[in-house]
Amino acid sequence: MKIALGVEYMGTNFHGWQLQKSGIRTVQQVVEKALSSVANHPVRVFCSGRTDAGVHAIEQVIHFETDALREDKAWLFGGNVNLPSDVNFTWAKRVDDDFHARFNAFARRYHYKIHNTKVRSAIIAHHSLWEPRALNIESMHQAAQYLLGEHDFSAFRGSLCQAKSPIKTIEFIRLSQTNNDILLDIKANAFLHHMVRNIVGTLIKVGRGERGAEWVKTVLDSKQRKQAGATAQPQGLYFVKAFYPDSSLS
């Protein structure tokens, strides 16, 4: 049978999602260990979208196959008992045999958080990007709208990206502010490696007044990574959720 779970984690003390060489702590490593304890056999999981070191997740979706007969709550609560405090399963359910956490997802959503204040915060240092210079959120939001729709996002593509095509479709990209905290909310059919963080780094240059909003369209059209802003730090990025045709997982 095939089981899907929602996974929440704080990425600060992980070297990303994906398994790496022995001794390197990753989210996949601890998740597989916890589920293997419940299943009483080695478990290999597949996720809806891999995250880098320091990046967080509100609802990562994973699946795995097993012959072990367990109730959904056994995978959920039994798994959580075996997880460290910075990772948690939020739900578990049996899914159809043709379900795949990555390939069945038709869209993904991310948040990026910026703490915009002159003095850095020790409390949220691992939860948001600290930007001490004042940002004009209206200009950033206006600039972001040039990225809506289907485009070649090569200018925002990380050098290690393994995607077959740089063409992606952004459904929405919104910026909002509450006191000193700025939130970027973005949804697309798929994302390139570092795409959200490179978009944020580019929008920050607009927010600081270093560039006009129309510059973002020039960057997009250039298809050259060197034309965009610096890659924003990972701690402000959150994988929010993946969307599936089955509404029970969306």
PDB file of C-alpha atoms in Angstrom:
ATOM      1  CA  MET A   1       0.000   0.000   0.000  1.00  0.00           C
ATOM      2  CA  LYS A   2       1.002   3.624  -0.398  1.00  0.00           C
ATOM      3  CA  ILE A   3       0.880   6.140   2.468  1.00  0.00           C
ATOM      4  CA  ALA A   4       1.056   9.941   2.192  1.00  0.00           C
ATOM      5  CA  LEU A   5       1.890  12.317   5.037  1.00  0.00           C
ATOM      6  CA  GLY A   6       2.154  16.044   5.643  1.00  0.00           C
ATOM      7  CA  VAL A   7       5.476  17.119   7.152  1.00  0.00           C
ATOM      8  CA  GLU A   8       6.221  20.347   8.996  1.00  0.00           C
ATOM      9  CA  TYR A   9       9.813  21.246   9.805  1.00  0.00           C
ATOM     10  CA  MET A  10      12.121  24.028  10.855  1.00  0.00           C
ATOM     11  CA  GLY A  11      15.084  23.793   8.495  1.00  0.00           C
ATOM     12  CA  THR A  12      17.620  25.711  10.611  1.00  0.00           C
ATOM     13  CA  ASN A  13      19.551  22.673  11.806  1.00  0.00           C
ATOM     14  CA  PHE A  14      19.188  20.557   8.671  1.00  0.00           C
ATOM     15  CA  HIS A  15      21.380  20.343   5.580  1.00  0.00           C
ATOM     16  CA  GLY A  16      18.268  20.452   3.420  1.00  0.00           C
ATOM     17  CA  TRP A  17      15.698  17.795   2.610  1.00  0.00           C
ATOM     18  CA  GLN A  18      17.601  15.264   0.525  1.00  0.00           C
ATOM     19  CA  LEU A  19      19.648  12.370   1.874  1.00  0.00           C
ATOM     20  CA  GLN A  20      23.380  13.061   1.850  1.00  0.00           C
ATOM     21  CA  LYS A  21      26.533  11.277   2.927  1.00  0.00           C
ATOM     22  CA  SER A  22      26.578   9.536   6.276  1.00  0.00           C
ATOM     23  CA  GLY A  23      26.596  11.852   9.268  1.00  0.00           C
ATOM     24  CA  ILE A  24      24.928  14.789   7.505  1.00  0.00           C
ATOM     25  CA  ARG A  25      21.584  15.606   9.133  1.00  0.00           C
ATOM     26  CA  THR A  26      18.745  16.004   6.614  1.00  0.00           C
ATOM     27  CA  VAL A  27      14.969  16.017   6.916  1.00  0.00           C
ATOM     28  CA  GLN A  28      14.604  12.957   4.694  1.00  0.00           C
ATOM     29  CA  GLN A  29      17.045  11.085   6.902  1.00  0.00           C
ATOM     30  CA  VAL A  30      15.125  11.610  10.149  1.00  0.00           C
ATOM     31  CA  VAL A  31      11.713  11.104   8.502  1.00  0.00           C
ATOM     32  CA  GLU A  32      12.722   7.776   6.985  1.00  0.00           C
ATOM     33  CA  LYS A  33      14.199   6.633  10.287  1.00  0.00           C
ATOM     34  CA  ALA A  34      10.970   7.469  12.141  1.00  0.00           C
ATOM     35  CA  LEU A  35       8.696   5.741   9.628  1.00  0.00           C
ATOM     36  CA  SER A  36      10.982   2.711   9.412  1.00  0.00           C
ATOM     37  CA  SER A  37      10.528   2.257  13.162  1.00  0.00           C
ATOM     38  CA  VAL A  38       6.747   2.187  12.751  1.00  0.00           C
ATOM     39  CA  ALA A  39       6.811  -0.055   9.680  1.00  0.00           C
ATOM     40  CA  ASN A  40       9.436  -2.437  11.065  1.00  0.00           C
ATOM     41  CA  HIS A  41      11.245  -2.323   7.723  1.00  0.00           C
ATOM     42  CA  PRO A  42      13.399   0.222   5.854  1.00  0.00           C
ATOM     43  CA  VAL A  43      11.301   3.019   4.317  1.00  0.00           C
ATOM     44  CA  ARG A  44      12.219   5.280   1.394  1.00  0.00           C
ATOM     45  CA  VAL A  45      10.110   8.437   1.024  1.00  0.00           C
ATOM     46  CA  PHE A  46       9.471  10.777  -1.917  1.00  0.00           C
ATOM     47  CA  CYS A  47       8.585  14.453  -1.421  1.00  0.00           C
ATOM     48  CA  SER A  48       6.607  17.099  -3.285  1.00  0.00           C
ATOM     49  CA  GLY A  49       9.544  19.513  -3.462  1.00  0.00           C
ATOM     50  CA  ARG A  50      13.082  19.326  -2.074  1.00  0.00           C
ATOM     51  CA  THR A  51      14.242  22.219   0.100  1.00  0.00           C
ATOM     52  CA  ASP A  52      17.749  23.567   0.694  1.00  0.00           C
ATOM     53  CA  ALA A  53      19.641  23.897   3.951  1.00  0.00           C
ATOM     54  CA  GLY A  54      17.960  26.363   6.287  1.00  0.00           C
ATOM     55  CA  VAL A  55      14.631  26.378   4.397  1.00  0.00           C
ATOM     56  CA  HIS A  56      11.464  25.512   6.326  1.00  0.00           C
ATOM     57  CA  ALA A  57       8.207  23.727   5.454  1.00  0.00           C
ATOM     58  CA  ILE A  58       4.657  24.207   6.670  1.00  0.00           C
ATOM     59  CA  GLU A  59       3.248  21.246   4.750  1.00  0.00           C
ATOM     60  CA  GLN A  60       5.719  19.222   2.769  1.00  0.00           C
ATOM     61  CA  VAL A  61       3.946  16.189   1.257  1.00  0.00           C
ATOM     62  CA  ILE A  62       5.648  12.806   1.151  1.00  0.00           C
ATOM     63  CA  HIS A  63       4.688   9.263   0.222  1.00  0.00           C
ATOM     64  CA  PHE A  64       6.138   5.808   0.706  1.00  0.00           C
ATOM     65  CA  GLU A  65       5.198   2.195   0.034  1.00  0.00           C
ATOM     66  CA  THR A  66       4.809  -0.502   2.664  1.00  0.00           C
ATOM     67  CA  ASP A  67       3.359  -3.948   3.306  1.00  0.00           C
ATOM     68  CA  ALA A  68       2.892  -3.149   6.989  1.00  0.00           C
ATOM     69  CA  LEU A  69      -0.744  -2.885   8.040  1.00  0.00           C
ATOM     70  CA  ARG A  70      -1.181   0.185  10.229  1.00  0.00           C
ATOM     71  CA  GLU A  71      -4.008   2.635  10.847  1.00  0.00           C
ATOM     72  CA  ASP A  72      -3.445   6.193   9.642  1.00  0.00           C
ATOM     73  CA  LYS A  73      -3.133   7.403  13.221  1.00  0.00           C
ATOM     74  CA  ALA A  74      -0.360   4.864  13.853  1.00  0.00           C
ATOM     75  CA  TRP A  75       1.749   6.388  11.065  1.00  0.00           C
ATOM     76  CA  LEU A  76       0.955   9.873  12.367  1.00  0.00           C
ATOM     77  CA  PHE A  77       1.432   9.501  16.103  1.00  0.00           C
ATOM     78  CA  GLY A  78       3.887   6.605  15.983  1.00  0.00           C
ATOM     79  CA  GLY A  79       5.997   8.527  13.510  1.00  0.00           C
ATOM     80  CA  ASN A  80       5.949  11.689  15.611  1.00  0.00           C
ATOM     81  CA  VAL A  81       7.135   9.807  18.689  1.00  0.00           C
ATOM     82  CA  ASN A  82      10.283   8.921  16.756  1.00  0.00           C
ATOM     83  CA  LEU A  83      10.918  12.388  15.293  1.00  0.00           C
ATOM     84  CA  PRO A  84      13.098  15.176  16.737  1.00  0.00           C
ATOM     85  CA  SER A  85      11.412  18.351  17.953  1.00  0.00           C
ATOM     86  CA  ASP A  86      12.098  20.332  14.760  1.00  0.00           C
ATOM     87  CA  VAL A  87      10.107  17.926  12.528  1.00  0.00           C
ATOM     88  CA  ASN A  88       6.483  16.849  12.817  1.00  0.00           C
ATOM     89  CA  PHE A  89       3.914  14.860  10.829  1.00  0.00           C
ATOM     90  CA  THR A  90       0.666  16.834  10.600  1.00  0.00           C
ATOM     91  CA  TRP A  91      -1.518  14.182   8.897  1.00  0.00           C
ATOM     92  CA  ALA A  92      -1.305  10.718   7.357  1.00  0.00           C
ATOM     93  CA  LYS A  93      -3.583   8.814   4.973  1.00  0.00           C
ATOM     94  CA  ARG A  94      -3.584   5.891   2.596  1.00  0.00           C
ATOM     95  CA  VAL A  95      -3.579   6.975  -1.061  1.00  0.00           C
ATOM     96  CA  ASP A  96      -4.105   5.298  -4.423  1.00  0.00           C
ATOM     97  CA  ASP A  97      -1.287   3.238  -5.862  1.00  0.00           C
ATOM     98  CA  ASP A  98      -0.766   5.752  -8.683  1.00  0.00           C
ATOM     99  CA  PHE A  99      -0.239   8.694  -6.308  1.00  0.00           C
ATOM    100  CA  HIS A 100       3.188  10.372  -6.376  1.00  0.00           C
ATOM    101  CA  ALA A 101       4.005  13.281  -4.061  1.00  0.00           C
ATOM    102  CA  ARG A 102       6.171  15.002  -6.656  1.00  0.00           C
ATOM    103  CA  PHE A 103       4.787  14.081 -10.068  1.00  0.00           C
ATOM    104  CA  ASN A 104       1.078  14.391  -9.176  1.00  0.00           C
ATOM    105  CA  ALA A 105       1.465  17.921  -7.808  1.00  0.00           C
ATOM    106  CA  PHE A 106       0.234  20.517 -10.319  1.00  0.00           C
ATOM    107  CA  ALA A 107       1.266  23.589  -8.288  1.00  0.00           C
ATOM    108  CA  ARG A 108       3.318  24.629  -5.288  1.00  0.00           C
ATOM    109  CA  ARG A 109       3.187  27.604  -2.952  1.00  0.00           C
ATOM    110  CA  TYR A 110       5.971  29.325  -1.007  1.00  0.00           C
ATOM    111  CA  HIS A 111       6.227  32.155   1.503  1.00  0.00           C
ATOM    112  CA  TYR A 112       9.253  34.344   2.048  1.00  0.00           C
ATOM    113  CA  LYS A 113       9.487  36.434   5.233  1.00  0.00           C
ATOM    114  CA  ILE A 114      11.515  39.636   5.632  1.00  0.00           C
ATOM    115  CA  HIS A 115      12.019  41.397   8.969  1.00  0.00           C
ATOM    116  CA  ASN A 116      12.473  45.029   7.928  1.00  0.00           C
ATOM    117  CA  THR A 117      13.885  46.939  10.890  1.00  0.00           C
ATOM    118  CA  LYS A 118      17.103  48.800  11.707  1.00  0.00           C
ATOM    119  CA  VAL A 119      17.908  46.504  14.611  1.00  0.00           C
ATOM    120  CA  ARG A 120      18.156  42.758  14.069  1.00  0.00           C
ATOM    121  CA  SER A 121      16.081  40.380  16.146  1.00  0.00           C
ATOM    122  CA  ALA A 122      17.693  37.507  18.031  1.00  0.00           C
ATOM    123  CA  ILE A 123      14.278  35.855  18.415  1.00  0.00           C
ATOM    124  CA  ILE A 124      13.401  35.514  14.727  1.00  0.00           C
ATOM    125  CA  ALA A 125      16.895  35.411  13.242  1.00  0.00           C
ATOM    126  CA  HIS A 126      16.351  31.865  11.949  1.00  0.00           C
ATOM    127  CA  HIS A 127      12.790  32.527  10.761  1.00  0.00           C
ATOM    128  CA  SER A 128      13.106  35.607   8.527  1.00  0.00           C
ATOM    129  CA  LEU A 129      15.592  37.575   6.461  1.00  0.00           C
ATOM    130  CA  TRP A 130      16.735  40.699   8.290  1.00  0.00           C
ATOM    131  CA  GLU A 131      16.816  43.769   6.041  1.00  0.00           C
ATOM    132  CA  PRO A 132      17.906  46.947   7.892  1.00  0.00           C
ATOM    133  CA  ARG A 133      17.246  49.364   5.023  1.00  0.00           C
ATOM    134  CA  ALA A 134      13.722  50.674   4.535  1.00  0.00           C
ATOM    135  CA  LEU A 135      11.785  48.857   1.805  1.00  0.00           C
ATOM    136  CA  ASN A 136       8.990  50.275  -0.325  1.00  0.00           C
ATOM    137  CA  ILE A 137       6.545  47.381  -0.411  1.00  0.00           C
ATOM    138  CA  GLU A 138       4.280  49.056  -2.989  1.00  0.00           C
ATOM    139  CA  SER A 139       7.157  49.269  -5.476  1.00  0.00           C
ATOM    140  CA  MET A 140       8.123  45.655  -4.761  1.00  0.00           C
ATOM    141  CA  HIS A 141       4.576  44.428  -5.327  1.00  0.00           C
ATOM    142  CA  GLN A 142       4.298  46.409  -8.564  1.00  0.00           C
ATOM    143  CA  ALA A 143       7.601  44.987  -9.796  1.00  0.00           C
ATOM    144  CA  ALA A 144       6.564  41.440  -8.902  1.00  0.00           C
ATOM    145  CA  GLN A 145       3.543  41.582 -11.199  1.00  0.00           C
ATOM    146  CA  TYR A 146       5.847  41.552 -14.245  1.00  0.00           C
ATOM    147  CA  LEU A 147       6.604  37.937 -13.336  1.00  0.00           C
ATOM    148  CA  LEU A 148       3.006  36.703 -13.544  1.00  0.00           C
ATOM    149  CA  GLY A 149       2.132  34.097 -16.154  1.00  0.00           C
ATOM    150  CA  GLU A 150       4.277  31.766 -18.228  1.00  0.00           C
ATOM    151  CA  HIS A 151       7.883  32.870 -18.799  1.00  0.00           C
ATOM    152  CA  ASP A 152      11.412  31.641 -19.232  1.00  0.00           C
ATOM    153  CA  PHE A 153      12.793  32.207 -15.715  1.00  0.00           C
ATOM    154  CA  SER A 154      16.452  31.578 -16.582  1.00  0.00           C
ATOM    155  CA  ALA A 155      17.382  34.921 -14.990  1.00  0.00           C
ATOM    156  CA  PHE A 156      16.183  33.560 -11.638  1.00  0.00           C
ATOM    157  CA  ARG A 157      17.611  30.058 -12.007  1.00  0.00           C
ATOM    158  CA  GLY A 158      20.309  28.745  -9.682  1.00  0.00           C
ATOM    159  CA  SER A 159      23.504  27.390 -11.210  1.00  0.00           C
ATOM    160  CA  LEU A 160      22.854  23.902  -9.796  1.00  0.00           C
ATOM    161  CA  CYS A 161      19.313  23.688 -11.173  1.00  0.00           C
ATOM    162  CA  GLN A 162      18.535  20.333 -12.795  1.00  0.00           C
ATOM    163  CA  ALA A 163      15.108  21.224 -14.225  1.00  0.00           C
ATOM    164  CA  LYS A 164      14.656  20.221 -17.855  1.00  0.00           C
ATOM    165  CA  SER A 165      13.019  23.526 -18.777  1.00  0.00           C
ATOM    166  CA  PRO A 166      13.272  27.070 -17.349  1.00  0.00           C
ATOM    167  CA  ILE A 167       9.712  27.817 -18.464  1.00  0.00           C
ATOM    168  CA  LYS A 168       7.334  28.029 -15.502  1.00  0.00           C
ATOM    169  CA  THR A 169       3.981  29.669 -14.826  1.00  0.00           C
ATOM    170  CA  ILE A 170       3.431  31.915 -11.806  1.00  0.00           C
ATOM    171  CA  GLU A 171      -0.233  32.051 -10.807  1.00  0.00           C
ATOM    172  CA  PHE A 172       0.136  34.830  -8.252  1.00  0.00           C
ATOM    173  CA  ILE A 173       2.818  36.742  -6.383  1.00  0.00           C
ATOM    174  CA  ARG A 174       1.758  39.089  -3.583  1.00  0.00           C
ATOM    175  CA  LEU A 175       3.529  41.186  -0.988  1.00  0.00           C
ATOM    176  CA  SER A 176       1.969  42.329   2.277  1.00  0.00           C
ATOM    177  CA  GLN A 177       3.283  44.014   5.390  1.00  0.00           C
ATOM    178  CA  THR A 178       2.384  43.802   9.072  1.00  0.00           C
ATOM    179  CA  ASN A 179       4.336  46.223  11.230  1.00  0.00           C
ATOM    180  CA  ASN A 180       7.996  45.454  10.431  1.00  0.00           C
ATOM    181  CA  ASP A 181       7.355  42.110   8.768  1.00  0.00           C
ATOM    182  CA  ILE A 182       6.994  41.696   4.995  1.00  0.00           C
ATOM    183  CA  LEU A 183       5.552  38.536   3.469  1.00  0.00           C
ATOM    184  CA  LEU A 184       5.963  37.406  -0.139  1.00  0.00           C
ATOM    185  CA  ASP A 185       3.334  34.832  -1.132  1.00  0.00           C
ATOM    186  CA  ILE A 186       3.901  33.037  -4.445  1.00  0.00           C
ATOM    187  CA  LYS A 187       2.243  30.121  -6.252  1.00  0.00           C
ATOM    188  CA  ALA A 188       3.412  28.489  -9.494  1.00  0.00           C
ATOM    189  CA  ASN A 189       3.100  25.219 -11.330  1.00  0.00           C
ATOM    190  CA  ALA A 190       6.747  24.508 -10.448  1.00  0.00           C
ATOM    191  CA  PHE A 191       9.887  26.336  -9.367  1.00  0.00           C
ATOM    192  CA  LEU A 192      13.500  26.320 -10.489  1.00  0.00           C
ATOM    193  CA  HIS A 193      16.318  25.887  -7.980  1.00  0.00           C
ATOM    194  CA  HIS A 194      16.710  29.117  -5.958  1.00  0.00           C
ATOM    195  CA  MET A 195      13.965  30.742  -8.060  1.00  0.00           C
ATOM    196  CA  VAL A 196      12.020  32.231  -5.131  1.00  0.00           C
ATOM    197  CA  ARG A 197      15.150  33.391  -3.326  1.00  0.00           C
ATOM    198  CA  ASN A 198      16.500  35.009  -6.506  1.00  0.00           C
ATOM    199  CA  ILE A 199      13.167  36.762  -7.075  1.00  0.00           C
ATOM    200  CA  VAL A 200      13.270  38.079  -3.506  1.00  0.00           C
ATOM    201  CA  GLY A 201      16.836  39.329  -3.924  1.00  0.00           C
ATOM    202  CA  THR A 202      15.778  41.151  -7.079  1.00  0.00           C
ATOM    203  CA  LEU A 203      12.673  42.704  -5.510  1.00  0.00           C
ATOM    204  CA  ILE A 204      14.703  43.920  -2.537  1.00  0.00           C
ATOM    205  CA  LYS A 205      16.788  46.074  -4.910  1.00  0.00           C
ATOM    206  CA  VAL A 206      13.531  47.660  -6.084  1.00  0.00           C
ATOM    207  CA  GLY A 207      12.314  48.064  -2.504  1.00  0.00           C
ATOM    208  CA  ARG A 208      15.504  49.895  -1.553  1.00  0.00           C
ATOM    209  CA  GLY A 209      15.025  52.304  -4.458  1.00  0.00           C
ATOM    210  CA  GLU A 210      18.144  51.081  -6.276  1.00  0.00           C
ATOM    211  CA  ARG A 211      16.046  50.082  -9.299  1.00  0.00           C
ATOM    212  CA  GLY A 212      12.630  50.937 -10.708  1.00  0.00           C
ATOM    213  CA  ALA A 213       9.801  48.420 -10.874  1.00  0.00           C
ATOM    214  CA  GLU A 214      10.126  48.082 -14.664  1.00  0.00           C
ATOM    215  CA  TRP A 215      13.691  46.819 -14.216  1.00  0.00           C
ATOM    216  CA  VAL A 216      12.332  43.426 -13.151  1.00  0.00           C
ATOM    217  CA  LYS A 217      10.831  42.944 -16.620  1.00  0.00           C
ATOM    218  CA  THR A 218      14.223  43.789 -18.141  1.00  0.00           C
ATOM    219  CA  VAL A 219      15.840  41.170 -15.922  1.00  0.00           C
ATOM    220  CA  LEU A 220      13.211  38.574 -16.847  1.00  0.00           C
ATOM    221  CA  ASP A 221      13.599  39.249 -20.575  1.00  0.00           C
ATOM    222  CA  SER A 222      17.387  39.045 -20.373  1.00  0.00           C
ATOM    223  CA  LYS A 223      17.278  35.359 -19.320  1.00  0.00           C
ATOM    224  CA  GLN A 224      20.658  35.974 -17.677  1.00  0.00           C
ATOM    225  CA  ARG A 225      21.158  35.182 -13.997  1.00  0.00           C
ATOM    226  CA  LYS A 226      23.841  37.883 -13.640  1.00  0.00           C
ATOM    227  CA  GLN A 227      21.241  40.575 -14.383  1.00  0.00           C
ATOM    228  CA  ALA A 228      19.123  39.749 -11.316  1.00  0.00           C
ATOM    229  CA  GLY A 229      19.684  40.498  -7.640  1.00  0.00           C
ATOM    230  CA  ALA A 230      21.634  38.379  -5.179  1.00  0.00           C
ATOM    231  CA  THR A 231      20.168  35.135  -3.873  1.00  0.00           C
ATOM    232  CA  ALA A 232      18.252  35.902  -0.669  1.00  0.00           C
ATOM    233  CA  GLN A 233      19.261  33.919   2.411  1.00  0.00           C
ATOM    234  CA  PRO A 234      17.437  30.623   3.057  1.00  0.00           C
ATOM    235  CA  GLN A 235      15.971  31.226   6.519  1.00  0.00           C
ATOM    236  CA  GLY A 236      13.130  33.393   5.207  1.00  0.00           C
ATOM    237  CA  LEU A 237      11.804  30.727   2.831  1.00  0.00           C
ATOM    238  CA  TYR A 238       8.904  28.396   3.651  1.00  0.00           C
ATOM    239  CA  PHE A 239       7.471  25.612   1.503  1.00  0.00           C
ATOM    240  CA  VAL A 240       3.778  26.182   2.207  1.00  0.00           C
ATOM    241  CA  LYS A 241       2.056  23.352   0.337  1.00  0.00           C
ATOM    242  CA  ALA A 242       1.660  21.364  -2.858  1.00  0.00           C
ATOM    243  CA  PHE A 243      -1.609  21.121  -4.767  1.00  0.00           C
ATOM    244  CA  TYR A 244      -3.058  17.886  -6.138  1.00  0.00           C
ATOM    245  CA  PRO A 245      -6.049  16.894  -8.301  1.00  0.00           C
ATOM    246  CA  ASP A 246      -7.344  14.963  -5.290  1.00  0.00           C
ATOM    247  CA  SER A 247      -8.915  17.760  -3.228  1.00  0.00           C
ATOM    248  CA  SER A 248      -8.319  15.872   0.010  1.00  0.00           C
ATOM    249  CA  LEU A 249      -4.601  16.637  -0.377  1.00  0.00           C
ATOM    250  CA  SER A 250      -5.007  20.266  -1.541  1.00  0.00           C
TER     251      SER A 250
END
